[in-house]
mmCIF file of C-alpha atoms in Angstrom:
data_model
loop_
_atom_site.group_PDB
_atom_site.id
_atom_site.type_symbol
_atom_site.label_atom_id
_atom_site.label_comp_id
_atom_site.label_asym_id
_atom_site.label_seq_id
_atom_site.Cartn_x
_atom_site.Cartn_y
_atom_site.Cartn_z
ATOM 1 C CA MET C 1478 0.000 -0.005 -0.011
ATOM 2 C CA THR C 1479 1.344 3.425 -0.925
ATOM 3 C CA ARG C 1480 1.534 5.987 1.820
ATOM 4 C CA PRO C 1481 0.201 9.429 0.851
ATOM 5 C CA PRO C 1482 2.743 12.267 0.746
ATOM 6 C CA LEU C 1483 2.806 14.828 3.545
ATOM 7 C CA VAL C 1484 4.936 17.969 3.348
ATOM 8 C CA LEU C 1485 5.841 19.533 6.697
ATOM 9 C CA LEU C 1486 6.957 23.157 6.847
ATOM 10 C CA PRO C 1487 8.998 24.277 9.865
ATOM 11 C CA GLY C 1488 8.899 27.624 11.649
ATOM 12 C CA LEU C 1489 11.418 30.414 11.977
ATOM 13 C CA LEU C 1490 14.973 29.049 12.444
ATOM 14 C CA CYS C 1491 13.608 25.536 12.634
ATOM 15 C CA ASP C 1492 14.625 22.552 10.542
ATOM 16 C CA ALA C 1493 13.511 18.934 10.205
ATOM 17 C CA ALA C 1494 14.336 18.334 13.896
ATOM 18 C CA ILE C 1495 11.198 20.233 14.893
ATOM 19 C CA TRP C 1496 9.091 17.662 13.065
ATOM 20 C CA ALA C 1497 11.070 14.531 14.093
ATOM 21 C CA PRO C 1498 8.453 13.194 16.563
ATOM 22 C CA GLN C 1499 5.672 13.628 14.000
ATOM 23 C CA VAL C 1500 7.713 12.055 11.194
ATOM 24 C CA ALA C 1501 8.339 9.033 13.434
ATOM 25 C CA ALA C 1502 4.728 8.787 14.586
ATOM 26 C CA LEU C 1503 3.334 9.050 11.070
ATOM 27 C CA ALA C 1504 5.826 6.730 9.362
ATOM 28 C CA ASP C 1505 3.252 3.945 8.904
ATOM 29 C CA ILE C 1506 0.633 6.172 7.293
ATOM 30 C CA ALA C 1507 2.407 8.963 5.411
ATOM 31 C CA GLU C 1508 5.477 9.521 3.280
ATOM 32 C CA THR C 1509 6.758 12.678 4.959
ATOM 33 C CA SER C 1510 9.215 15.300 3.796
ATOM 34 C CA VAL C 1511 10.248 18.498 5.500
ATOM 35 C CA GLY C 1512 10.692 21.682 3.534
ATOM 36 C CA ASP C 1513 13.882 23.734 3.840
ATOM 37 C CA LEU C 1514 12.778 27.329 4.362
ATOM 38 C CA THR C 1515 16.248 28.691 5.152
ATOM 39 C CA ARG C 1516 17.488 29.674 1.727
ATOM 40 C CA ALA C 1517 14.837 31.978 0.267
ATOM 41 C CA ASP C 1518 14.355 35.612 1.220
ATOM 42 C CA SER C 1519 10.592 35.857 0.698
ATOM 43 C CA ILE C 1520 7.537 33.814 1.565
ATOM 44 C CA ALA C 1521 6.728 33.606 -2.158
ATOM 45 C CA ALA C 1522 10.169 32.199 -2.965
ATOM 46 C CA MET C 1523 9.885 29.685 -0.114
ATOM 47 C CA ALA C 1524 6.515 28.510 -1.457
ATOM 48 C CA ALA C 1525 7.881 28.275 -4.998
ATOM 49 C CA GLU C 1526 10.756 26.061 -3.826
ATOM 50 C CA VAL C 1527 8.444 23.775 -1.829
ATOM 51 C CA LEU C 1528 6.108 23.455 -4.830
ATOM 52 C CA ARG C 1529 9.060 22.737 -7.141
ATOM 53 C CA ILE C 1530 10.095 19.656 -5.181
ATOM 54 C CA ALA C 1531 6.728 18.543 -3.739
ATOM 55 C CA PRO C 1532 4.756 15.674 -5.272
ATOM 56 C CA PRO C 1533 1.912 16.563 -7.662
ATOM 57 C CA VAL C 1534 -0.655 16.206 -4.838
ATOM 58 C CA PHE C 1535 0.207 16.232 -1.146
ATOM 59 C CA ALA C 1536 -1.073 16.953 2.340
ATOM 60 C CA LEU C 1537 0.509 20.027 3.872
ATOM 61 C CA ALA C 1538 1.215 21.113 7.462
ATOM 62 C CA GLY C 1539 2.769 24.444 8.323
ATOM 63 C CA PHE C 1540 4.066 25.404 11.737
ATOM 64 C CA SER C 1541 4.398 29.139 12.573
ATOM 65 C CA MET C 1542 6.389 30.665 9.679
ATOM 66 C CA GLY C 1543 5.702 27.432 7.799
ATOM 67 C CA GLY C 1544 2.016 28.338 8.062
ATOM 68 C CA TYR C 1545 2.707 31.621 6.253
ATOM 69 C CA VAL C 1546 4.350 29.587 3.497
ATOM 70 C CA ALA C 1547 1.461 27.131 3.468
ATOM 71 C CA CYS C 1548 -0.977 30.020 2.921
ATOM 72 C CA GLU C 1549 1.113 31.157 -0.050
ATOM 73 C CA ILE C 1550 1.110 27.595 -1.422
ATOM 74 C CA MET C 1551 -2.675 27.604 -1.155
ATOM 75 C CA ARG C 1552 -2.832 30.872 -3.119
ATOM 76 C CA ARG C 1553 -0.587 29.455 -5.850
ATOM 77 C CA ALA C 1554 -1.563 25.801 -6.102
ATOM 78 C CA SER C 1555 -4.506 24.876 -3.886
ATOM 79 C CA ALA C 1556 -5.499 22.067 -6.263
ATOM 80 C CA ARG C 1557 -2.241 20.267 -5.359
ATOM 81 C CA VAL C 1558 -3.000 20.281 -1.614
ATOM 82 C CA SER C 1559 -5.239 17.418 -0.500
ATOM 83 C CA ARG C 1560 -5.308 18.419 3.185
ATOM 84 C CA LEU C 1561 -4.056 21.405 5.110
ATOM 85 C CA ALA C 1562 -3.040 21.868 8.776
ATOM 86 C CA LEU C 1563 -1.974 25.274 10.046
ATOM 87 C CA LEU C 1564 -0.303 25.064 13.468
ATOM 88 C CA ASP C 1565 0.501 27.989 15.768
ATOM 89 C CA THR C 1566 0.425 30.491 12.910
ATOM 90 C CA SER C 1567 -1.562 33.480 11.754
ATOM 91 C CA ALA C 1568 -3.121 34.735 8.565
ATOM 92 C CA ARG C 1569 -2.713 38.324 9.788
ATOM 93 C CA PRO C 1570 0.348 40.470 9.173
ATOM 94 C CA ASP C 1571 2.392 41.443 12.189
ATOM 95 C CA PRO C 1572 1.060 44.269 14.336
ATOM 96 C CA PRO C 1573 3.472 47.228 14.478
ATOM 97 C CA GLU C 1574 5.090 46.206 17.783
ATOM 98 C CA ARG C 1575 5.781 42.665 16.524
ATOM 99 C CA ALA C 1576 7.171 44.008 13.253
ATOM 100 C CA GLN C 1577 9.501 46.270 15.254
ATOM 101 C CA LEU C 1578 10.690 43.310 17.303
ATOM 102 C CA ARG C 1579 11.541 41.511 14.062
ATOM 103 C CA ARG C 1580 13.466 44.540 12.781
ATOM 104 C CA ASP C 1581 15.332 44.697 16.100
ATOM 105 C CA LEU C 1582 16.253 41.007 15.837
ATOM 106 C CA ILE C 1583 17.472 41.537 12.251
ATOM 107 C CA ALA C 1584 19.645 44.421 13.446
ATOM 108 C CA LEU C 1585 21.009 42.252 16.277
ATOM 109 C CA ALA C 1586 21.899 39.488 13.832
ATOM 110 C CA GLU C 1587 23.421 41.939 11.355
ATOM 111 C CA ARG C 1588 25.688 43.290 14.116
ATOM 112 C CA GLY C 1589 26.995 39.765 14.449
ATOM 113 C CA ASP C 1590 25.298 39.010 17.767
ATOM 114 C CA PHE C 1591 23.397 36.043 16.391
ATOM 115 C CA LYS C 1592 23.698 33.921 19.531
ATOM 116 C CA GLY C 1593 21.801 36.715 21.267
ATOM 117 C CA VAL C 1594 18.758 36.032 19.110
ATOM 118 C CA THR C 1595 17.962 32.576 20.467
ATOM 119 C CA PRO C 1596 17.607 33.586 24.161
ATOM 120 C CA ARG C 1597 15.289 36.385 23.066
ATOM 121 C CA LEU C 1598 13.124 34.112 20.963
ATOM 122 C CA LEU C 1599 12.930 31.010 23.170
ATOM 123 C CA PRO C 1600 10.613 32.547 25.776
ATOM 124 C CA GLN C 1601 8.241 33.520 22.958
ATOM 125 C CA TRP C 1602 8.349 30.104 21.339
ATOM 126 C CA VAL C 1603 8.432 27.692 24.248
ATOM 127 C CA HIS C 1604 5.983 27.154 27.072
ATOM 128 C CA PRO C 1605 7.508 28.081 30.465
ATOM 129 C CA ASP C 1606 7.232 24.479 31.658
ATOM 130 C CA ARG C 1607 9.384 23.285 28.744
ATOM 131 C CA MET C 1608 11.931 26.053 29.416
ATOM 132 C CA ARG C 1609 12.808 24.139 32.610
ATOM 133 C CA GLU C 1610 13.859 21.103 30.537
ATOM 134 C CA PRO C 1611 17.555 21.585 29.686
ATOM 135 C CA GLU C 1612 17.624 18.850 27.025
ATOM 136 C CA PHE C 1613 14.635 20.334 25.209
ATOM 137 C CA VAL C 1614 16.034 23.892 25.370
ATOM 138 C CA ALA C 1615 19.392 22.590 24.105
ATOM 139 C CA THR C 1616 17.688 20.828 21.167
ATOM 140 C CA VAL C 1617 15.780 23.950 20.130
ATOM 141 C CA SER C 1618 18.828 26.176 20.615
ATOM 142 C CA ALA C 1619 21.003 23.880 18.503
ATOM 143 C CA MET C 1620 18.387 23.879 15.765
ATOM 144 C CA THR C 1621 18.333 27.686 15.635
ATOM 145 C CA LEU C 1622 22.129 27.825 15.520
ATOM 146 C CA ARG C 1623 22.160 25.350 12.599
ATOM 147 C CA GLY C 1624 19.875 27.765 10.753
ATOM 148 C CA GLY C 1625 22.404 30.472 11.268
ATOM 149 C CA ARG C 1626 22.643 34.232 11.101
ATOM 150 C CA GLU C 1627 21.961 34.656 7.383
ATOM 151 C CA ALA C 1628 18.881 32.416 7.479
ATOM 152 C CA CYS C 1629 17.625 34.380 10.465
ATOM 153 C CA ILE C 1630 17.927 37.650 8.560
ATOM 154 C CA ARG C 1631 16.325 36.190 5.405
ATOM 155 C CA GLN C 1632 13.458 34.598 7.303
ATOM 156 C CA GLN C 1633 12.667 37.592 9.497
ATOM 157 C CA SER C 1634 12.730 39.840 6.411
ATOM 158 C CA ALA C 1635 10.463 37.410 4.543
ATOM 159 C CA ILE C 1636 8.001 37.405 7.423
ATOM 160 C CA LEU C 1637 7.967 41.214 7.513
ATOM 161 C CA GLY C 1638 7.128 41.220 3.794
ATOM 162 C CA ARG C 1639 4.470 38.513 3.877
ATOM 163 C CA PRO C 1640 1.000 39.236 2.496
ATOM 164 C CA ASP C 1641 -2.151 39.381 4.565
ATOM 165 C CA SER C 1642 -3.642 35.903 4.151
ATOM 166 C CA ARG C 1643 -7.077 36.620 5.578
#
């Protein structure tokens, strides 16, 4: 029996590690792949790259920034998406204070203080109970460092330029 394809889209500074538990849990029922959203500098370019390598028809799940990309995929090629899950994301553009925080994080990364970005983001991303789990925090921190400074700048800029998906 063929397993249906499922494309998983990670959030800001996340990679396939964020989806590892789901990939393992779904192995018997879905052929999963995780999109790489670290190389493009716009949500549109991220969506185009995912669509370029995705199967002709696939289920799609987007987490946080991956949800912004999933919305763009739906605008471009909704007929290719058999199912859609949007997790911890928003169709709305950033409010002014959130956009300013993103610009501040870009400036911090551009100054070369990239390691300073992760401690600022973790409390926003992770429930306080999980922040008391050193192994979990280390896993998330390592993932963001793998993404790197340039990906951080590209992704934050892409998020700032994303369309209103309402």
